[in-house]
Short mmCIF file of C-alpha atoms and ligand atoms in Angstrom, two decimals:
data_model
loop_
_atom_site.label_atom_id
_atom_site.label_comp_id
_atom_site.label_asym_id
_atom_site.label_seq_id
_atom_site.Cartn_x
_atom_site.Cartn_y
_atom_site.Cartn_z
CA MET R 98 27.18 83.84 -63.68
CA GLY R 99 26.88 80.64 -61.71
CA LYS R 100 24.86 77.86 -63.22
CA LEU R 101 21.28 77.62 -62.07
CA HIS R 102 20.59 74.07 -61.22
CA ILE R 103 17.23 72.45 -60.63
CA ARG R 104 17.84 69.41 -58.50
CA ALA R 105 16.07 66.20 -57.74
CA SER R 106 14.95 66.27 -54.16
CA ALA R 107 17.45 64.56 -51.91
CA ALA R 108 14.78 64.46 -49.23
CA PHE R 109 12.83 61.88 -51.18
CA GLY R 110 15.89 59.83 -52.00
CA ILE R 111 16.82 58.66 -55.46
CA SER R 112 16.56 55.05 -56.48
CA LEU R 113 19.55 53.69 -58.32
CA VAL R 114 17.41 50.74 -59.28
CA ALA R 115 15.07 53.07 -61.13
CA ALA R 116 17.89 55.16 -62.53
CA LEU R 117 19.61 52.09 -63.90
CA GLY R 118 16.37 50.58 -65.18
CA LEU R 119 17.18 47.39 -63.29
CA SER R 120 15.03 45.15 -61.21
CA THR R 121 17.00 42.02 -60.40
CA ALA R 122 20.68 42.80 -60.79
CA VAL R 123 20.89 45.00 -57.72
CA PRO R 124 20.18 44.31 -54.07
CA ALA R 125 16.73 44.92 -52.66
CA ALA R 126 16.16 48.04 -50.59
CA GLY R 127 17.83 47.70 -47.23
CA ALA R 128 19.93 44.73 -48.28
CA GLU R 129 23.69 44.47 -48.03
CA ARG R 130 25.32 45.39 -51.30
CA ALA R 131 26.05 42.04 -52.94
CA GLY R 132 29.63 41.09 -53.63
CA PRO R 133 32.92 42.84 -54.21
CA PRO R 134 33.64 45.48 -56.86
CA GLY R 135 32.94 44.11 -60.30
CA SER R 136 30.30 41.63 -59.21
CA THR R 137 27.41 44.10 -59.33
CA ASN R 138 26.38 46.92 -61.62
CA TYR R 139 27.65 49.40 -59.09
CA PRO R 140 30.87 51.35 -59.24
CA SER R 141 33.34 50.81 -56.42
CA ILE R 142 33.16 53.37 -53.63
CA VAL R 143 36.40 55.24 -53.01
CA GLY R 144 36.60 57.49 -49.95
CA HIS R 145 38.48 60.61 -51.04
CA ARG R 146 41.40 61.38 -48.69
CA GLY R 147 39.56 59.02 -46.36
CA SER R 148 36.15 60.51 -45.74
CA ALA R 149 37.11 64.14 -46.24
CA GLY R 150 33.62 65.61 -45.95
CA LEU R 151 33.01 64.26 -42.47
CA SER R 152 36.45 64.00 -40.89
CA PRO R 153 39.93 65.41 -41.40
CA GLU R 154 41.49 64.41 -44.70
CA ASN R 155 44.40 61.96 -44.83
CA THR R 156 44.03 60.93 -41.20
CA VAL R 157 43.38 57.56 -39.59
CA ALA R 158 40.08 58.90 -38.24
CA GLY R 159 39.01 59.56 -41.82
CA PHE R 160 40.24 56.19 -43.11
CA GLU R 161 38.36 54.40 -40.36
CA GLN R 162 35.26 56.38 -41.11
CA ALA R 163 35.47 55.58 -44.83
CA ARG R 164 35.84 51.90 -43.98
CA ASP R 165 32.95 51.99 -41.53
CA LEU R 166 30.73 53.84 -44.01
CA GLY R 167 31.17 51.14 -46.64
CA ALA R 168 34.00 52.36 -48.87
CA ASP R 169 35.60 49.67 -51.04
CA LEU R 170 38.84 51.66 -51.02
CA PHE R 171 40.03 54.80 -49.33
CA GLU R 172 42.30 57.20 -51.17
CA VAL R 173 45.42 58.73 -49.62
CA ASP R 174 48.03 61.15 -50.94
CA VAL R 175 51.71 60.37 -50.36
CA GLN R 176 54.64 62.76 -50.14
CA LEU R 177 58.23 62.45 -48.84
CA SER R 178 59.56 64.26 -45.79
CA SER R 179 62.91 66.03 -46.01
CA ASP R 180 64.52 62.99 -44.37
CA GLY R 181 62.99 60.65 -46.91
CA GLU R 182 60.00 59.19 -45.06
CA ILE R 183 56.64 58.71 -46.74
CA PHE R 184 53.77 60.59 -45.10
CA LEU R 185 50.14 61.03 -46.04
CA PHE R 186 49.20 64.57 -46.93
CA HIS R 187 47.50 66.37 -49.81
CA ASP R 188 48.43 70.06 -49.82
CA ALA R 189 51.79 71.58 -50.70
CA THR R 190 51.94 73.33 -47.31
CA GLY R 191 50.53 72.67 -43.87
CA ALA R 192 48.67 75.97 -43.71
CA ARG R 193 45.13 74.78 -44.42
CA THR R 194 44.93 71.49 -42.54
CA THR R 195 47.45 71.69 -39.69
CA ASN R 196 48.53 73.94 -36.83
CA VAL R 197 51.92 74.55 -38.47
CA ALA R 198 51.48 78.30 -37.91
CA GLU R 199 51.46 77.69 -34.14
CA VAL R 200 54.17 75.04 -33.98
CA PHE R 201 56.56 76.48 -36.57
CA PRO R 202 55.48 80.14 -36.97
CA GLU R 203 58.41 80.98 -39.23
CA ARG R 204 57.74 78.07 -41.55
CA ALA R 205 53.96 78.07 -41.94
CA GLY R 206 54.11 78.70 -45.68
CA ASP R 207 57.06 76.39 -46.34
CA PRO R 208 56.64 73.25 -48.43
CA ILE R 209 55.32 70.43 -46.28
CA THR R 210 58.09 68.30 -47.78
CA SER R 211 60.70 70.59 -46.18
CA PHE R 212 59.79 69.18 -42.74
CA THR R 213 61.45 66.12 -41.25
CA SER R 214 59.28 63.22 -40.18
CA ALA R 215 59.99 64.15 -36.54
CA GLU R 216 58.75 67.69 -37.21
CA LEU R 217 55.67 66.42 -39.02
CA SER R 218 54.86 64.27 -35.99
CA LEU R 219 54.45 67.46 -33.92
CA LEU R 220 51.61 68.74 -36.11
CA ASP R 221 47.90 68.44 -35.39
CA ALA R 222 46.12 67.47 -38.62
CA GLY R 223 42.67 67.15 -37.04
CA SER R 224 41.79 70.43 -35.34
CA TYR R 225 41.22 72.28 -38.60
CA PHE R 226 38.17 70.06 -39.12
CA GLY R 227 36.79 70.31 -35.61
CA PRO R 228 37.71 70.08 -31.93
CA SER R 229 36.65 66.45 -31.67
CA PHE R 230 39.55 65.58 -33.97
CA ALA R 231 42.19 67.57 -32.04
CA GLY R 232 45.58 65.90 -32.00
CA GLU R 233 44.96 63.65 -34.99
CA PRO R 234 48.45 63.12 -36.38
CA ILE R 235 49.74 63.05 -39.95
CA PRO R 236 49.84 59.32 -40.67
CA ASP R 237 52.31 57.14 -42.49
CA LEU R 238 51.63 54.23 -44.84
CA ARG R 239 51.59 51.65 -42.07
CA ASP R 240 48.90 53.59 -40.22
CA ALA R 241 46.75 53.44 -43.35
CA ALA R 242 47.46 49.76 -43.98
CA LEU R 243 46.25 48.91 -40.48
CA VAL R 244 42.82 50.32 -41.33
CA THR R 245 42.32 48.07 -44.36
CA THR R 246 40.20 44.93 -44.14
CA PRO R 247 39.22 42.19 -46.55
CA LYS R 248 36.43 44.57 -47.60
CA THR R 249 38.31 47.87 -47.66
CA GLY R 250 41.46 48.48 -49.66
CA ILE R 251 43.49 51.54 -50.53
CA ASN R 252 44.24 53.85 -53.45
CA ILE R 253 47.65 55.47 -52.96
CA GLU R 254 48.07 58.69 -54.94
CA ILE R 255 51.63 59.88 -55.56
CA LYS R 256 51.00 63.57 -54.93
CA SER R 257 53.14 66.24 -56.62
CA PRO R 258 56.19 63.98 -57.03
CA GLU R 259 58.27 66.93 -58.16
CA ASN R 260 58.30 67.94 -54.48
CA SER R 261 59.22 64.44 -53.33
CA PRO R 262 62.16 63.26 -55.44
CA GLY R 263 62.62 59.51 -55.17
CA VAL R 264 59.12 58.89 -53.83
CA GLU R 265 58.43 56.16 -56.42
CA ALA R 266 61.33 53.99 -55.21
CA LYS R 267 60.45 54.63 -51.56
CA LEU R 268 56.87 53.62 -52.19
CA ALA R 269 57.89 50.50 -54.09
CA GLU R 270 60.26 49.56 -51.29
CA ALA R 271 57.59 50.06 -48.63
CA LEU R 272 54.97 48.08 -50.53
CA GLY R 273 57.44 45.30 -51.23
CA GLU R 274 58.56 44.64 -47.71
CA LYS R 275 55.47 44.09 -45.60
CA ARG R 276 53.13 41.15 -45.67
CA TYR R 277 50.06 43.28 -45.16
CA TRP R 278 50.71 44.95 -48.50
CA GLN R 279 51.21 41.57 -50.15
CA ARG R 280 47.83 40.50 -48.81
CA LEU R 281 46.15 43.61 -50.19
CA ILE R 282 47.85 43.18 -53.56
CA ALA R 283 46.80 39.53 -53.74
CA ARG R 284 43.20 40.56 -53.06
CA ASP R 285 43.25 43.31 -55.74
CA GLN R 286 42.72 45.90 -53.02
CA LEU R 287 45.67 48.15 -53.73
CA VAL R 288 46.05 50.62 -56.58
CA VAL R 289 48.53 53.43 -57.11
CA SER R 290 47.53 56.62 -58.92
CA SER R 291 49.04 59.94 -59.94
CA PHE R 292 48.46 63.01 -62.05
CA ASP R 293 52.14 62.72 -63.00
CA GLU R 294 52.49 60.20 -65.82
CA ALA R 295 56.28 59.95 -65.62
CA SER R 296 56.14 59.28 -61.90
CA LEU R 297 53.39 56.69 -62.29
CA ARG R 298 55.36 55.00 -65.05
CA ALA R 299 58.49 54.98 -62.88
CA PHE R 300 56.55 53.31 -60.07
CA HIS R 301 55.02 50.83 -62.52
CA ASP R 302 58.45 49.86 -63.82
CA LEU R 303 59.48 49.04 -60.25
CA MET R 304 56.27 47.21 -59.26
CA PRO R 305 54.60 46.04 -62.47
CA HIS R 306 52.17 43.74 -60.65
CA ILE R 307 50.46 46.64 -58.82
CA PRO R 308 47.63 48.29 -60.80
CA VAL R 309 48.29 51.91 -61.70
CA LEU R 310 45.78 54.64 -62.59
CA LEU R 311 46.59 57.88 -64.39
CA ILE R 312 44.63 60.91 -63.19
CA SER R 313 43.94 63.00 -66.27
CA SER R 314 41.39 64.38 -68.64
CA VAL R 315 40.37 61.76 -71.19
CA PRO R 316 42.98 61.87 -73.96
CA ASP R 317 42.58 61.03 -77.64
CA ASP R 318 42.36 57.46 -78.91
CA ALA R 319 46.05 57.17 -79.69
CA ALA R 320 47.05 58.30 -76.20
CA LEU R 321 44.48 55.99 -74.62
CA ALA R 322 45.79 53.05 -76.62
CA SER R 323 49.31 53.85 -75.55
CA LEU R 324 48.29 54.25 -71.90
CA SER R 325 46.47 50.93 -71.96
CA GLN R 326 49.75 49.19 -72.79
CA TRP R 327 50.98 49.71 -69.24
CA ALA R 328 48.37 51.36 -67.02
CA ASP R 329 45.19 49.81 -65.66
CA GLY R 330 42.91 52.78 -65.55
CA LEU R 331 42.17 56.44 -65.93
CA VAL R 332 40.81 58.71 -63.18
CA THR R 333 39.07 61.84 -64.37
CA ASN R 334 37.15 64.88 -63.11
CA TYR R 335 33.48 63.97 -63.46
CA ARG R 336 32.51 67.55 -64.25
CA LEU R 337 34.60 67.42 -67.41
CA LEU R 338 33.59 63.93 -68.51
CA ASP R 339 31.93 63.56 -71.90
CA PRO R 340 29.49 60.66 -71.44
CA ALA R 341 30.64 59.16 -74.74
CA ASP R 342 34.15 58.87 -73.32
CA VAL R 343 33.16 56.23 -70.77
CA ALA R 344 32.85 53.56 -73.45
CA ARG R 345 35.82 54.97 -75.35
CA VAL R 346 38.07 54.55 -72.32
CA GLN R 347 36.69 51.18 -71.27
CA ALA R 348 36.99 49.82 -74.84
CA THR R 349 40.76 50.06 -74.48
CA GLY R 350 40.65 47.82 -71.42
CA LEU R 351 41.31 50.69 -69.04
CA THR R 352 38.98 51.25 -66.12
CA LEU R 353 37.45 54.71 -65.68
CA ASP R 354 37.12 56.30 -62.24
CA VAL R 355 35.71 59.74 -61.49
CA TYR R 356 36.43 62.30 -58.78
CA THR R 357 35.25 64.03 -56.55
CA VAL R 358 31.55 63.21 -56.69
CA ASN R 359 29.75 64.89 -53.81
CA SER R 360 26.03 64.78 -54.51
CA VAL R 361 23.36 62.12 -54.77
CA GLU R 362 22.46 63.42 -58.22
CA ALA R 363 26.01 63.23 -59.57
CA MET R 364 26.59 59.81 -57.96
CA THR R 365 23.47 58.56 -59.69
CA GLU R 366 24.48 60.09 -62.99
CA MET R 367 27.96 58.53 -62.84
CA THR R 368 26.50 55.15 -61.91
CA VAL R 369 24.17 55.29 -64.88
CA LEU R 370 27.12 56.16 -67.14
CA GLY R 371 28.83 52.97 -66.00
CA VAL R 372 32.06 54.28 -64.51
CA ASP R 373 34.14 51.73 -62.59
CA SER R 374 34.71 53.72 -59.39
CA ILE R 375 33.33 56.86 -57.81
CA ILE R 376 35.67 58.86 -55.60
CA THR R 377 33.75 60.89 -53.02
CA ASP R 378 34.24 62.83 -49.81
CA PHE R 379 31.01 61.19 -48.59
CA PRO R 380 31.37 57.41 -49.07
CA GLY R 381 28.44 56.75 -46.75
CA VAL R 382 26.06 58.61 -49.03
CA LEU R 383 27.08 56.49 -52.01
CA SER R 384 27.00 53.31 -49.97
CA ALA R 385 23.44 54.06 -48.84
CA LEU R 386 22.41 54.80 -52.40
CA GLN R 387 23.82 51.45 -53.53
CA ARG R 388 22.09 49.62 -50.68
CA GLY R 389 18.79 51.20 -51.62
CA VAL R 390 18.36 53.14 -48.38
CA ASP R 391 17.93 56.88 -47.89
CA PRO R 392 21.32 58.48 -48.64
CA LEU R 393 20.48 61.52 -46.50
CA PRO R 394 18.33 60.13 -43.68
CA GLU R 395 18.77 63.23 -41.51
CA ASN R 396 17.34 65.61 -44.09
CA ASN R 397 14.58 67.73 -42.59
CA GLY R 398 13.41 69.50 -45.74
CA ILE R 399 16.22 72.05 -45.86
CA GLU R 400 17.97 71.81 -49.20
CA VAL R 401 20.49 73.76 -51.20
CA SER R 402 18.56 74.86 -54.29
CA THR R 403 21.27 76.84 -56.03
CA VAL R 404 24.78 78.11 -55.61
CA VAL R 405 25.71 81.33 -57.36
CA ALA R 406 29.48 81.11 -57.18
CA ASP R 407 30.49 83.57 -59.85
CA PRO R 408 28.18 86.61 -59.90
CA PRO R 409 28.95 89.58 -62.15
CA GLY R 410 31.66 91.63 -60.44
CA ASN R 411 33.67 90.72 -57.38
CA ASP R 412 32.56 87.46 -55.77
CA VAL R 413 32.57 89.10 -52.31
CA GLN R 414 31.26 92.53 -53.30
CA PRO R 415 28.83 94.03 -50.74
CA GLU R 416 25.20 92.90 -51.05
CA ASN R 417 25.44 90.99 -54.35
CA GLY R 418 28.35 88.59 -54.13
CA GLU R 419 28.40 84.81 -54.20
CA TYR R 420 25.81 82.91 -52.19
CA VAL R 421 24.10 79.62 -51.42
CA LEU R 422 20.30 79.49 -51.68
CA LEU R 423 18.63 77.35 -49.02
CA THR R 424 15.00 76.26 -49.41
CA ASN R 425 12.69 74.62 -46.93
CA THR R 426 11.09 71.91 -49.07
CA GLY R 427 9.32 70.35 -46.08
CA SER R 428 5.94 70.99 -44.53
CA ALA R 429 7.06 72.38 -41.18
CA PRO R 430 9.03 75.51 -40.26
CA VAL R 431 12.75 74.89 -39.64
CA ASP R 432 15.03 77.09 -37.57
CA VAL R 433 18.23 77.26 -39.63
CA SER R 434 20.07 79.51 -37.18
CA GLY R 435 23.61 78.20 -36.80
CA TYR R 436 23.34 75.92 -39.84
CA VAL R 437 26.75 75.25 -41.36
CA LEU R 438 27.40 75.25 -45.12
CA GLN R 439 30.68 73.45 -45.78
CA ASP R 440 32.51 73.40 -49.10
CA ALA R 441 34.89 70.72 -50.36
CA VAL R 442 37.99 72.22 -48.75
CA ILE R 443 36.17 72.79 -45.45
CA ASN R 444 35.44 76.48 -45.67
CA ARG R 445 32.29 77.01 -43.64
CA LEU R 446 29.56 79.61 -43.92
CA VAL R 447 27.30 79.83 -40.87
CA VAL R 448 23.73 81.15 -40.75
CA GLY R 449 23.16 83.78 -38.08
CA SER R 450 20.56 83.61 -35.35
CA GLY R 451 16.85 84.24 -35.81
CA TYR R 452 16.35 82.58 -39.19
CA VAL R 453 13.31 80.32 -39.29
CA LEU R 454 12.29 79.10 -42.75
CA SER R 455 8.58 78.45 -43.29
CA PRO R 456 7.58 75.71 -45.72
CA GLY R 457 8.69 76.98 -49.13
CA GLY R 458 10.78 79.69 -47.49
CA GLN R 459 14.20 80.58 -48.84
CA LEU R 460 17.39 82.14 -47.48
CA ARG R 461 20.40 83.38 -49.41
CA VAL R 462 23.58 82.79 -47.41
CA TYR R 463 26.29 85.09 -48.71
CA THR R 464 30.03 84.78 -48.27
CA GLY R 465 30.73 88.52 -48.29
CA PRO R 466 29.34 91.59 -46.51
CA GLY R 467 25.89 93.15 -46.78
CA THR R 468 22.72 94.12 -44.98
CA ASN R 469 20.99 91.17 -43.34
CA THR R 470 17.28 90.85 -44.15
CA ALA R 471 14.64 88.18 -43.66
CA ASP R 472 15.84 86.29 -46.73
CA ARG R 473 19.53 87.24 -46.90
CA PHE R 474 22.30 86.53 -44.43
CA TYR R 475 25.86 87.80 -44.93
CA ASN R 476 28.98 86.11 -43.52
CA ASN R 477 31.14 89.25 -43.93
CA ARG R 478 34.08 87.32 -45.29
CA THR R 479 36.58 89.08 -47.48
CA THR R 480 37.67 86.22 -49.68
CA ALA R 481 35.50 84.03 -51.90
CA VAL R 482 34.94 80.44 -50.79
CA LEU R 483 32.64 79.01 -53.45
CA ASN R 484 34.79 77.63 -56.23
CA ASN R 485 33.74 79.12 -59.55
CA ASN R 486 34.62 75.94 -61.43
CA GLY R 487 32.46 73.64 -59.34
CA ASP R 488 32.35 72.69 -55.71
CA SER R 489 30.10 70.95 -53.23
CA ILE R 490 28.14 72.15 -50.23
CA ALA R 491 27.30 69.93 -47.28
CA VAL R 492 24.72 71.34 -44.87
CA PHE R 493 24.81 70.53 -41.17
CA SER R 494 22.62 71.61 -38.30
CA PRO R 495 24.39 73.09 -35.23
CA GLU R 496 24.04 69.68 -33.57
CA GLY R 497 25.85 68.03 -36.48
CA ARG R 498 22.81 66.61 -38.26
CA PHE R 499 23.83 65.98 -41.92
CA VAL R 500 21.00 67.77 -43.67
CA ASP R 501 21.91 68.03 -47.34
CA LEU R 502 24.60 67.56 -49.96
CA TYR R 503 24.76 69.53 -53.19
CA ALA R 504 27.28 69.83 -56.00
CA TYR R 505 27.51 72.24 -58.89
O1 G3P L 997 42.16 60.42 -56.88
C1 G3P L 997 41.58 61.56 -57.36
C2 G3P L 997 41.80 62.76 -56.51
O2 G3P L 997 42.36 62.44 -55.27
C3 G3P L 997 42.64 63.73 -57.22
O3 G3P L 997 42.59 64.98 -56.69
O4 G3P L 997 43.72 66.82 -55.64
O5 G3P L 997 42.19 65.41 -54.33
O6 G3P L 997 44.40 64.55 -54.97
P1 G3P L 997 43.26 65.45 -55.34
MG1 MG L 998 44.35 62.59 -54.07
#
């Protein structure tokens, strides 16, 4: 059974000042956030795969958006093409985020690393997110570097290095040869991360002056002590973080970053715990929270109250499968027809026409099939979309108004 979750109301905003019990060490409401990472009580803001909740992941459009929304760093994933060129891409295949099925119909399920850089340049990595991003290409490292500024650096994740043999040396070579990388390194605006400890260590041995972060669950004290001998930080899944482990990690001298934090409530909780960086698909929400302004200014009272992602039985069984519960917490009726409920990998459920929620009114939006009623709408999908182990839901109006953000 999915967790029932009573949330703080995003519509009323949440004050980090209050949550942190601070009055002077943080900027006043509406002020610019003071200073670079480390100079305030706030964690650094890392835009996950760019700004993956609002624009296509690992694209220049997303990096620019993360920068413009106030990210301190944007995160990218690097892999190697079959002809040995670094490209920025997360998944193991192009199926989810590109038009590979149209361009290379025979190879749609092939490893993305089996394509040459020339072949990769033929793919559209934007249309999956929406037509306004059509034609957005798969970028390379230089494309990402050109988006950085003195305020916005980059976190380069070595993704699945087993599929990209030699990627560590290629990355070290690329970062060593261009002045723009030297500038970022000198300003402490470049970090390299990986889930793969051996790969991260290999990169570190080649470029020991670049900070490296291991992405992992928090290990025992002995392993942390050993890691702290060569790495700079640990990146961990916030849902699995024991609050006591924040101090345990930081006591070794390692920084602690958390991913992928996609709600105001979880951002606040992680800030209060004192993590060093928060990786999020919605850097603008975190930036607003840190500046003391409404993190969801377009909210109109419609909120996600609950997600039931793992009901008894099949998640997409007729009538009683997984669903998102929307509530109108405002004082006026809201027509939610056409509202879009988007998960973290950009599956979208859409509310059908004719649904107007009165104040206090609720609607269950199901993934699977069933009989539509006044308070239940079924999307008739055959595969589950709500991740049983935690996910996030961003709610948009048909006009693109960013109405709510919820994580479970
Ligand atoms: O940097 C943390 C995060 O990017 C790790 O997860 O799968 O999105 O690369 P993933
Ligand atoms: Mg990543």
